[in-house]
XYZ file of C-alpha atoms in Angstrom:
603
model
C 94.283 128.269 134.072
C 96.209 125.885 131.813
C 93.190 123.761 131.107
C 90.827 126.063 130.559
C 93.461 127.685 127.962
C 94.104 124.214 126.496
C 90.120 123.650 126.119
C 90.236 127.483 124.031
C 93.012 126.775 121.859
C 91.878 123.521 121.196
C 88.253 125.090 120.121
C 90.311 127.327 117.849
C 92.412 124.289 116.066
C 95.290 124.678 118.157
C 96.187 121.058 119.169
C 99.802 121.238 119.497
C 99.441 124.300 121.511
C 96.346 123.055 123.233
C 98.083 119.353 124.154
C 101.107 121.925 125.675
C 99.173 123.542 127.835
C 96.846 120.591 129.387
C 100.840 119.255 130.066
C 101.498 122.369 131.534
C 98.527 121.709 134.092
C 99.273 118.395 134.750
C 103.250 119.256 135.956
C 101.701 121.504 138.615
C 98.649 119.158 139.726
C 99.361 115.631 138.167
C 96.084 114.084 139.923
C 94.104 117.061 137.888
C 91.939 114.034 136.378
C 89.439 116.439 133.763
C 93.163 117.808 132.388
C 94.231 114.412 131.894
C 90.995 113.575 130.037
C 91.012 117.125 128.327
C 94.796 115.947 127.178
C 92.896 112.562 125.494
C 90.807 114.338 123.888
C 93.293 116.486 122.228
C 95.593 113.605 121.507
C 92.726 111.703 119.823
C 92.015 114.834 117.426
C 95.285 114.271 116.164
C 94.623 110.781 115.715
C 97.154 109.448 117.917
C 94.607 107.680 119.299
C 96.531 104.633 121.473
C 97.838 108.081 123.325
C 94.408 109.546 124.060
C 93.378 106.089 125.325
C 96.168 106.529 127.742
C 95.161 109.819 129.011
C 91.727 108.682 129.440
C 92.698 105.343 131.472
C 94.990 107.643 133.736
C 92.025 109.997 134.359
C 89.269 107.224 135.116
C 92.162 106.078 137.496
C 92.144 109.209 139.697
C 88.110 110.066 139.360
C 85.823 106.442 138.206
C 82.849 108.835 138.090
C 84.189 110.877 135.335
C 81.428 110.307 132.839
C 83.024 112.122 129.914
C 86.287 110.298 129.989
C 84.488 106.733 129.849
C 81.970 108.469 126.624
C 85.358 109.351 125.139
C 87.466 106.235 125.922
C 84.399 104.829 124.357
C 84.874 106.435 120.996
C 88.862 106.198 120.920
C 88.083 101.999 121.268
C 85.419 102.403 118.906
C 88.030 104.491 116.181
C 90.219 101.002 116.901
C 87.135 98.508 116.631
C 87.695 97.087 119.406
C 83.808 97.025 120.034
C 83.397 95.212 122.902
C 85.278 97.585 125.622
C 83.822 100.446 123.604
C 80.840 99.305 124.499
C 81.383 98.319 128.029
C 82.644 102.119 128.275
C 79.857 103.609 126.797
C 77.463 101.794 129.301
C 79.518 102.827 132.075
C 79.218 106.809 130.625
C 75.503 106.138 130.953
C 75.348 104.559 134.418
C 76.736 107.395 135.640
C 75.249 109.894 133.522
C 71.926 108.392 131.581
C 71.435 111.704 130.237
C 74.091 111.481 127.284
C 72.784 111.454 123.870
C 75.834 110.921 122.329
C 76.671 107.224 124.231
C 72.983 106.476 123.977
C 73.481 107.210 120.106
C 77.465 105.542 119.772
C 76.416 102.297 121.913
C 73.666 101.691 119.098
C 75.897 102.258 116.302
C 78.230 99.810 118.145
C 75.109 97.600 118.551
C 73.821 97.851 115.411
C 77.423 97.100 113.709
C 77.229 93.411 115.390
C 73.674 92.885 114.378
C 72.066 93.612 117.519
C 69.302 95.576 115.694
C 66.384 95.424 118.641
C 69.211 96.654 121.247
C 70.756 98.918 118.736
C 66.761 100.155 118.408
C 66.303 101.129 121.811
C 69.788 103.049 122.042
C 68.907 105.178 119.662
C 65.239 105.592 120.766
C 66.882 106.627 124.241
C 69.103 109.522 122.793
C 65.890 110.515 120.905
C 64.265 111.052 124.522
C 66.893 112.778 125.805
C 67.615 114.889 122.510
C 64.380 114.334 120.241
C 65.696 116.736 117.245
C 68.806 114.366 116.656
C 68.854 113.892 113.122
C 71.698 111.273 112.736
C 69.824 109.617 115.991
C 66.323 109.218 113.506
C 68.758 108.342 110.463
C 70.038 105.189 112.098
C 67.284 104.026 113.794
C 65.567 103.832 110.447
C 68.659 102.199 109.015
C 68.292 99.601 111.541
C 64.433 99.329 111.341
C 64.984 98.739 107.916
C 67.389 95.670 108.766
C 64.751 94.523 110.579
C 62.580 94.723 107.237
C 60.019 97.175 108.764
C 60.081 99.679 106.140
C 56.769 101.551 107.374
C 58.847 102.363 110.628
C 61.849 103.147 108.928
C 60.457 105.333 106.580
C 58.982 107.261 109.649
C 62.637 107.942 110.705
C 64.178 109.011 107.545
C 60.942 111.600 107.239
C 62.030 112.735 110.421
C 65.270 113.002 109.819
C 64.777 114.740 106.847
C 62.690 117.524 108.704
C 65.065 118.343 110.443
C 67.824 118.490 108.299
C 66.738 117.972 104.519
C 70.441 117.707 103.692
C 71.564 114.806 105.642
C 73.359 112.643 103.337
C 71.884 109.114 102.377
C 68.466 110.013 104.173
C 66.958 110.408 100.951
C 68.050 107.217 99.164
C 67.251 105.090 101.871
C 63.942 106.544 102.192
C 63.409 106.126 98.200
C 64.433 102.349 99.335
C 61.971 101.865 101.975
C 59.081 103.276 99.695
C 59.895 100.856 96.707
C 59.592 98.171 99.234
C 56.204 99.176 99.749
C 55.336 99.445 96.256
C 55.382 103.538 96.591
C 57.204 103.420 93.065
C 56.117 107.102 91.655
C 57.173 108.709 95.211
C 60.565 106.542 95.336
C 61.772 107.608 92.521
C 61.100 110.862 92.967
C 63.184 110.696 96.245
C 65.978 108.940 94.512
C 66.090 111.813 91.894
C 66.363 114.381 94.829
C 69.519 111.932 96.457
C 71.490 112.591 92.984
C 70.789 116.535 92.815
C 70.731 117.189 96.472
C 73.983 119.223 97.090
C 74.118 119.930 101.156
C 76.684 122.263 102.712
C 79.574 121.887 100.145
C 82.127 121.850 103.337
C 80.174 118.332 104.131
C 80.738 117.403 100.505
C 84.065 118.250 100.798
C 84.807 116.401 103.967
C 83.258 113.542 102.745
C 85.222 113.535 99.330
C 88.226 114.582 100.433
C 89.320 111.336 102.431
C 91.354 108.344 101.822
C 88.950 105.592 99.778
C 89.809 102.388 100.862
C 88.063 100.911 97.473
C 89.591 97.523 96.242
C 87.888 95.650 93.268
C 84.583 96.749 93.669
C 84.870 96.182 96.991
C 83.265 99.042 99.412
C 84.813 99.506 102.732
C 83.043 102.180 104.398
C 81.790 103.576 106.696
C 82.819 102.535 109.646
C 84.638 105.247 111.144
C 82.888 107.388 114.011
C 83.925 110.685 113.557
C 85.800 112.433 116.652
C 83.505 115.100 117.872
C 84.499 114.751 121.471
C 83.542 115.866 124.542
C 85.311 118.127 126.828
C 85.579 117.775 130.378
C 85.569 121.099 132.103
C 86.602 122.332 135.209
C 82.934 121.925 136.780
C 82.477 118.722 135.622
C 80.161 119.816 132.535
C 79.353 118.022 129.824
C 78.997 119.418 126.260
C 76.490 118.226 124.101
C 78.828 116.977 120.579
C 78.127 113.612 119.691
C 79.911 111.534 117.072
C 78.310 111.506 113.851
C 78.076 108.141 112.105
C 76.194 107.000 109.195
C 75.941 102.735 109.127
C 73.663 103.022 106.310
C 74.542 99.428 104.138
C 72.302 100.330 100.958
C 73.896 104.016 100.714
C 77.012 104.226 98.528
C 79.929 105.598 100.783
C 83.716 106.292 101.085
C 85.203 105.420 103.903
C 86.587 108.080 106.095
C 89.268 108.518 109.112
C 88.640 109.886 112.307
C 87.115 113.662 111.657
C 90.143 115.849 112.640
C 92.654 113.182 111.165
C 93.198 115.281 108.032
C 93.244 118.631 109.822
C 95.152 118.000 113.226
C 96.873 120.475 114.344
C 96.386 123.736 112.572
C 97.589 126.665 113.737
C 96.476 130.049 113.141
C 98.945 132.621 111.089
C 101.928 134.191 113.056
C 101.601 131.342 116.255
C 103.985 128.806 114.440
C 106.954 129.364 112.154
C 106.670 126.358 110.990
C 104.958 126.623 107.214
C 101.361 125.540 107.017
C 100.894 122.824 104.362
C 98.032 121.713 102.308
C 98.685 118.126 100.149
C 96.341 117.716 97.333
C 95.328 114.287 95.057
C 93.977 116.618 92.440
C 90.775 115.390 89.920
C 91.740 114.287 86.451
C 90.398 117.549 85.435
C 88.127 120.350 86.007
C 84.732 117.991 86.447
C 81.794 119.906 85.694
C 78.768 119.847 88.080
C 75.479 118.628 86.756
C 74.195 120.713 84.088
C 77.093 123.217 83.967
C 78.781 122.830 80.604
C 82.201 121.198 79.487
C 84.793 123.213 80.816
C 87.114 124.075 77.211
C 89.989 125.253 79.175
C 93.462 123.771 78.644
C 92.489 121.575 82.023
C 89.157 120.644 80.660
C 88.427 116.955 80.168
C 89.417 115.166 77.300
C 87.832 114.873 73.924
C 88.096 111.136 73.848
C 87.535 110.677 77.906
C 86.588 107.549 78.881
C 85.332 107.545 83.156
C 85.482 104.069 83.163
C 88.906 104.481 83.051
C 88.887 106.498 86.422
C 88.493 103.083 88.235
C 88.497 102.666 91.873
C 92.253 102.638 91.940
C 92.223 106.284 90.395
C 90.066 107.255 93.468
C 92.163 105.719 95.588
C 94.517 108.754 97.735
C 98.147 107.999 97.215
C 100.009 106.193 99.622
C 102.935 108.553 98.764
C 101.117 111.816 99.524
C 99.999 109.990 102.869
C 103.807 109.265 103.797
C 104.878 112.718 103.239
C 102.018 113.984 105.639
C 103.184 111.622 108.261
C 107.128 113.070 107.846
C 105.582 116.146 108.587
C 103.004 115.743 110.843
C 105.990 114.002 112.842
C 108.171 116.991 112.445
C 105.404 119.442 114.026
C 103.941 120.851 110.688
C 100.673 121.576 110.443
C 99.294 119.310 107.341
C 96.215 118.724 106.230
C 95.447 116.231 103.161
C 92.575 116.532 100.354
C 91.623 113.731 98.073
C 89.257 115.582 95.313
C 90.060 112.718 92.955
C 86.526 112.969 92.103
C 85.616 116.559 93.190
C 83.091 118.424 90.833
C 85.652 121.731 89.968
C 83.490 124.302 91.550
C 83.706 122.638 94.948
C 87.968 122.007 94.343
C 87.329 126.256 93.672
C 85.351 126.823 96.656
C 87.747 124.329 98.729
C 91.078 126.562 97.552
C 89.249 129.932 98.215
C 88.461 128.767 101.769
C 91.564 127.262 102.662
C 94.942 129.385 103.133
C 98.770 127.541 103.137
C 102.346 128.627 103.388
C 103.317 125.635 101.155
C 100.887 123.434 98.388
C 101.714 119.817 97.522
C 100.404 117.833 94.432
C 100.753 114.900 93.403
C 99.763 113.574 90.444
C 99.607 110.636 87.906
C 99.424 110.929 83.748
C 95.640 110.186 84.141
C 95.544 113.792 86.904
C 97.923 115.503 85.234
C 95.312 118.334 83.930
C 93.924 117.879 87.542
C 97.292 119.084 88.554
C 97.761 122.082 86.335
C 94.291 123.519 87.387
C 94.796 123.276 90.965
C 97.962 125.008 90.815
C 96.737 127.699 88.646
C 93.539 127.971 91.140
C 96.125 128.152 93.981
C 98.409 130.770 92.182
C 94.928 133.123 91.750
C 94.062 133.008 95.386
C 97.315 132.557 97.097
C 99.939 134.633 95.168
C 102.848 133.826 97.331
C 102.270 130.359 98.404
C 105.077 127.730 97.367
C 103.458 125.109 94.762
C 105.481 122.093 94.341
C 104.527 118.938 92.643
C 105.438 115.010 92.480
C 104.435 112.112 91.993
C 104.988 109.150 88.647
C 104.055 111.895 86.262
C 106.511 114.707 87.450
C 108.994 112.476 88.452
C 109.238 111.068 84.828
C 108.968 114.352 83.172
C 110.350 117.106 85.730
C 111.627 120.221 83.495
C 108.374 119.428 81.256
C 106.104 119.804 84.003
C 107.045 123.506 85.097
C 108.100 124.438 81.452
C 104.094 123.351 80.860
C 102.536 124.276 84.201
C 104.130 127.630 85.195
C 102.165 128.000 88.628
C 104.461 125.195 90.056
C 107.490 126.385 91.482
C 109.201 123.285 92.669
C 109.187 119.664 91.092
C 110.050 116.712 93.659
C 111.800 113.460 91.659
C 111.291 110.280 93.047
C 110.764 109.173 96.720
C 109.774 112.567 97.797
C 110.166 111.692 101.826
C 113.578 113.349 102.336
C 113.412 115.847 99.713
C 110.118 117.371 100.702
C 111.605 117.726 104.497
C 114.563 119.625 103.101
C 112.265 121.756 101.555
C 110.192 122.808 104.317
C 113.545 123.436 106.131
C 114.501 125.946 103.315
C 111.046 127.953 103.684
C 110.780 127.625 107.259
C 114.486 129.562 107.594
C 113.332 132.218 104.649
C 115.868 130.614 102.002
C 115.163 130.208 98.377
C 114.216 126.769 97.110
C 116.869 125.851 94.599
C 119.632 123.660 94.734
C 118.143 121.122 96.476
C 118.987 117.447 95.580
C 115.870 115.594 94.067
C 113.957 118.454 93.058
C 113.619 120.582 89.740
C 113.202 124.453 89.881
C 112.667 127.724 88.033
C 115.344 130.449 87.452
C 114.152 133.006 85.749
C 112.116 131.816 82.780
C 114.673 128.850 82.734
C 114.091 125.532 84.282
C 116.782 123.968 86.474
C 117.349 120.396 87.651
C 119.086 119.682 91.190
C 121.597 116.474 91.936
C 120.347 113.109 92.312
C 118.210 112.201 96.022
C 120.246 109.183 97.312
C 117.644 106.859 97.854
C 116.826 105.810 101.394
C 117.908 102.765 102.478
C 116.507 102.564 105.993
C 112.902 102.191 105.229
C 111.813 101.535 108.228
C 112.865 105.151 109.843
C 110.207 106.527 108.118
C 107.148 107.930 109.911
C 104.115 105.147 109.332
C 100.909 106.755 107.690
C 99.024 104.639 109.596
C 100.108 106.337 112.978
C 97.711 109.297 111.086
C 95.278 108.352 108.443
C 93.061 105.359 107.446
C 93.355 103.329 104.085
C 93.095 99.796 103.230
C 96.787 100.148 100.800
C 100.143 99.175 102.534
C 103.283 99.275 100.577
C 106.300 97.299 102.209
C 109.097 97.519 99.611
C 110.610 99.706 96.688
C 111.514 98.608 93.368
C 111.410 95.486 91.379
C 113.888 93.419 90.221
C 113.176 93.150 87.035
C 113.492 95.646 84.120
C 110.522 95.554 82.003
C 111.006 98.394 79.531
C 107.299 99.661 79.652
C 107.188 100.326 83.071
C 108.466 103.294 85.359
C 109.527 101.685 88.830
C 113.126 102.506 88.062
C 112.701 106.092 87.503
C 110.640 106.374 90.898
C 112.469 103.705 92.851
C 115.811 103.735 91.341
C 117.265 100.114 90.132
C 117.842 98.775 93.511
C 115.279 97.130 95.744
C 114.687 98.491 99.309
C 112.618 96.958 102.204
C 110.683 97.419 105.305
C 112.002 94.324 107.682
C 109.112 92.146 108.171
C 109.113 93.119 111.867
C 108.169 96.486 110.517
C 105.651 95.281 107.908
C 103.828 93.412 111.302
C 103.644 96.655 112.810
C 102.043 98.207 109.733
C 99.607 96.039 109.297
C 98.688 96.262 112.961
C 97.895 100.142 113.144
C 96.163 99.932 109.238
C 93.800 97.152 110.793
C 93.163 99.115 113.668
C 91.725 101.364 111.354
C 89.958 99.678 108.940
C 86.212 98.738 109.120
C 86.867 95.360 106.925
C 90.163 93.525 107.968
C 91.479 93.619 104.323
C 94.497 95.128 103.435
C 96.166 95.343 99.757
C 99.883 95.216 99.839
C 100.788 97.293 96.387
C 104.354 96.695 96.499
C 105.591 96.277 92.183
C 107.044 92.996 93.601
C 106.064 91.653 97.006
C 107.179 88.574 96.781
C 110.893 89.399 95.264
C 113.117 88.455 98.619
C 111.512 85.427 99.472
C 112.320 84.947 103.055
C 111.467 88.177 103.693
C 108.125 87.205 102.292
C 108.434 83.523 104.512
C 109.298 85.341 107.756
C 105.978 87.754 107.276
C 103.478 84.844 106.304
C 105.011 83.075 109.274
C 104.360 86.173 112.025
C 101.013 86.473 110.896
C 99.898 83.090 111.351
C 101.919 82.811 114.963
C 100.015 85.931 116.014
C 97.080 84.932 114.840
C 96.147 88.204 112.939
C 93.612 87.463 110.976
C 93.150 89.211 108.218
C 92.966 88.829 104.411
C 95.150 90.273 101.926
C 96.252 90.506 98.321
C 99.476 91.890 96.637
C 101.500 92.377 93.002
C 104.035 90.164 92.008
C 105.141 88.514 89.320
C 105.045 84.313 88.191
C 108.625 83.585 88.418
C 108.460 85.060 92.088
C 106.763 82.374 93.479
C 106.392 78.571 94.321
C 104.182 76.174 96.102
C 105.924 76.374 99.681
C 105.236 80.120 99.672
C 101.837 80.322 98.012
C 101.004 77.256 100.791
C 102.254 80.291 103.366
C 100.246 83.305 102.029
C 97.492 81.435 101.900
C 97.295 80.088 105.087
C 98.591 83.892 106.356
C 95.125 84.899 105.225
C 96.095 86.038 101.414
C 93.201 86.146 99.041
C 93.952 87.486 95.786
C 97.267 88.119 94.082
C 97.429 90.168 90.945
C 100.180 88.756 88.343
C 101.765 90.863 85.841
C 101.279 88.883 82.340
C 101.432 91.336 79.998
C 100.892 89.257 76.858
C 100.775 85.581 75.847
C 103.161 85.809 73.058
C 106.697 84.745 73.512
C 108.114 87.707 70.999
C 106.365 89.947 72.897
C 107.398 88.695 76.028
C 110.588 88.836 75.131
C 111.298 92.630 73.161
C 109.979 94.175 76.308
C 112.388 92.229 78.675
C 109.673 90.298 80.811
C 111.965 87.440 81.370
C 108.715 85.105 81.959
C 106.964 82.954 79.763
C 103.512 81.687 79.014
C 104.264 78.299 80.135
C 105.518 80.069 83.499
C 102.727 81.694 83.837
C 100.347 78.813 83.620
């Protein structure tokens, strides 16, 4: 009874309450081996994904002919890229049931990822057999046809792909691709017009846009993530028919994504939890207007004088501070869900506000986002009345009473490191108390605005729930503060004047569960100073290369931070790049803003 109630409530969202009840099974019949894979795949919709593979493992234990456990044990290794057993579980899935699409389909991706294009080829040709109106099955195969250079055959595929479903995203592009190859200009361009206008289901668009980038100097990362459309075992051994859907498409222009129910894991319907819902939002810089609709003249409206290229790929990129107040929660049992719409056209951020109902809305937001900010929370005010709006973030944290004496739909300001603060504030809502008083934040009383006591800043870092235990991005950041005091720049006033940091046995554990996620092992450590406690620094370079990691890596730090030992040990760790704050090549200069470096340094 408890499974079959944990396989509802997890079709209705409910993963907390879902995981509960598989438990509950498993206390009265521990050997109940489709409860214990039921369990995984409930685990691994919350992302927690090291769990899941445990649940799996246990089930395959007590039944070895449980088909649906090895196609989802497949998936959770695949999520981790470790390729190799994914695909050693995916072929096992298929000995014992050949009939699976799906494994047929995730074995090729998994094929096709390490350049095995002829055996990637005949995966996909097999799920096409077994399900011949598989869209994303047609997509890839032409994807890897055209690695093979045989655009005839590949445009085949994306036709019939298209057919099917004429909104699949990147079908059109790459088929515009394979007909310029064959000298088909007139008809590839035309299909290359019809990839820029071609809109789909704006909930796809959404999903797609609203996930961590993992963008780094031009660098694209993605995709590489399958998405976690899992299948259920059920109590007569029946298989459902959800496969994961994967694009590996290298000429389409992407953003990576995590696993699909990463950024919505656990919501709960109204009145089952008391715990307030919460939606976190990376707003656009402003209300972007859709192809062919005009500028938007609205106080939130772009700027006269706008300049995109000045929404780089760092501008895109989600906050790592939004992401580590969704893990305090998500590790406190709220139900969170994250949106990056960085670069969200505004009738879709409309659509996306309309559809989606919360107790409490986060925003954070930057100088460049700040009109970003003020629209959402006016959008949420219209369609969710009595919903708590609170904002953070450099911008708000620098200007606090100015932001809700501007934006009057925000009802709470967070200053600073939000991680404690924001906690306290869900306590206040959760127990029906009014949100004032609280240390760190900013408030409204009346048509006055109020500012709270000073948040002492947290000085065990490494309590703090890791992002990475929930969502995917390439940015780490292993310290707070900088030691020096350069008068243009705002660490102080987030980070307070003294520096904080994770212990390097910490930072190896961080970099562990980001890789796991990652399609490229690259990972940019965006600390103001990484470099600024030097053994620290030593002790990390040194763990890496004993453990044999493997990975590259840049960071931010400044000349007079480092010397030849320790660049000989990042470098050897597997750093690539480091970014040095200059600032100007003038001495003067150098000197009235407090740089305390020099050219010669420098050089």
């Amino acid at each position: 009874m408890d499974n079959s109630l944990g396989a509802f409530l997890k079709n209705q969202g409910q993963l907390t309450e879902a995981e509960a009840s598989y438990r509950r099974a498993l206390e009265i019949r521990p050997d109940y081996a489709e409860a214990h894979s039921n369990l995984g795949n409930t685990l691994q919709a919350q992302g927690r994904l090291a769990d899941a593979e445990a649940s799996y493992r246990r089930a395959l234990e007590l039944r070895p002919d449980l088909a649906q456990a090895h196609y989802n044990l497949g998936i959770t290794l695949q999520e981790q890229g470790r390729l190799t057993d994914a695909e050693a579980s995916h072929r096992r899935a298929l000995e014992i049931r050949p009939d699976l699409a799906g494994a047929n389909y995730n074995l090729g991706i998994i094929l096709q990822e390490q350049g095995r294009h002829s055996e990637a080829e005949a995966s996909y040709r097999r799920a096409l057999e077994i399900e011949p109106d598989y869209p994303e099955a047609h997509y890839n195969l032409g994807v890897t046809l055209q690695e093979q250079v045989r655009f005839a055959d590949a445009e085949a595929s994306y036709r019939r792909a298209l057919t099917i479903r004429p909104d699949l995203p990147g079908a059109r592009y790459n088929l515009g691709v394979t007909l310029r190859e064959q000298g088909q200009l007139d008809e590839a361009m035309a299909n290359f017009r019809l990839s820029l206008s071609a809109k789909g289901d704006w909930k796809e668009s959404l999903r797609r846009l609203t996930t961590p980038l993992v963008l780094h100097t031009h660098l694209e990362m993605g995709p590489r993530y399958p998405a976690a459309n899992l299948v259920e075992a059920r109590d007569q051994d029946t298989t459902s028919k959800e496969q994961v859907n994967h694009f590996t498409a290298p000429t389409v222009p992407a953003v990576a994504r995590p696993e699909s129910h990463s950024l919505e894991a656990g919501q709960a319907e109204s009145g089952i939890s008391k715990k307030p819902r919460i939606i976190l939002i990376y707003p656009p810089p402003w209300q972007i207007p859709s192809l062919g609709d005009p500028l938007l003249e609205t106080p939130f409206g772009p700027p006269r004088d706008r300049n995109d290229r000045d929404l780089d790929e760092g501008f895109q990129t989600i906050t790592y501070g939004l992401l580590t107040l969704a893990a305090q929660a998500k590790r406190a049992g709220h139900d969170v869900r994250v949106y990056n719409l960085s670069t969200c056209p505004w009738r879709d951020v409309v659509a996306l506000i309309a559809e989606t109902e919360a107790d409490v809305y986060g925003i954070s937001a930057f100088s460049g986002n700040r009109r970003g900010m003020g629209a959402v929370a006016a959008l949420i005010r219209q369609h969710h009345p009595q919903a708590h709006i609170t904002a953070g973030g450099p911008f708000v944290t620098a200007l606090p009473l100015d932001t809700l004496r501007y934006f009057r739909d925000i009802d709470t300001a967070v200053i600073g490191e939000g991680e404690t603060t924001f906690m306290e504030l869900l306590d206040c809502l959760e127990l029906g108390r009014p949100a004032v008083g609280i240390p760190g934040t900013a408030w409204r009383n009346g048509e006055e605005v109020t500012i709270g006591p000073m948040r002492q800043r947290i000085d065990d870092l490494d309590a703090l729930a890791s992002p990475f235990d929930y969502f995917t991005s390439h940015m780490v950041i292993t310290s707070r503060g900088c030691p020096s005091k350069c008068t243009f720049c705002g660490s102080s006033t987030t980070w307070g004047n003294k520096l904080r940091f994770h212990s390097a046995g910490n930072c190896l554990d961080t970099f562990t569960k980001a890789l796991a996620r990652l399609p490229i092992p690259f990972i940019a450590i965006k600390d103001d100073t990484f470099t600024a406690y030097r053994l620290r620094t030593i002790a990390i370079c040194d763990s890496i290369i004993e453990k044999k990691m493997n990975f590259m890596w840049s960071c931010d730090t400044r000349a007079d931070s480092l010397d030849d030992e320790l660049l000989c040990k990042m470098r050897l760790a597997g750093c690539q790049m480091i970014s040095l704050g200059v600032e100007s090549g003038s001495p003067q200069i150098l000197e009235t803003i407090h740089k305390q470096t020099s050219p010669e340094t420098v050089l």
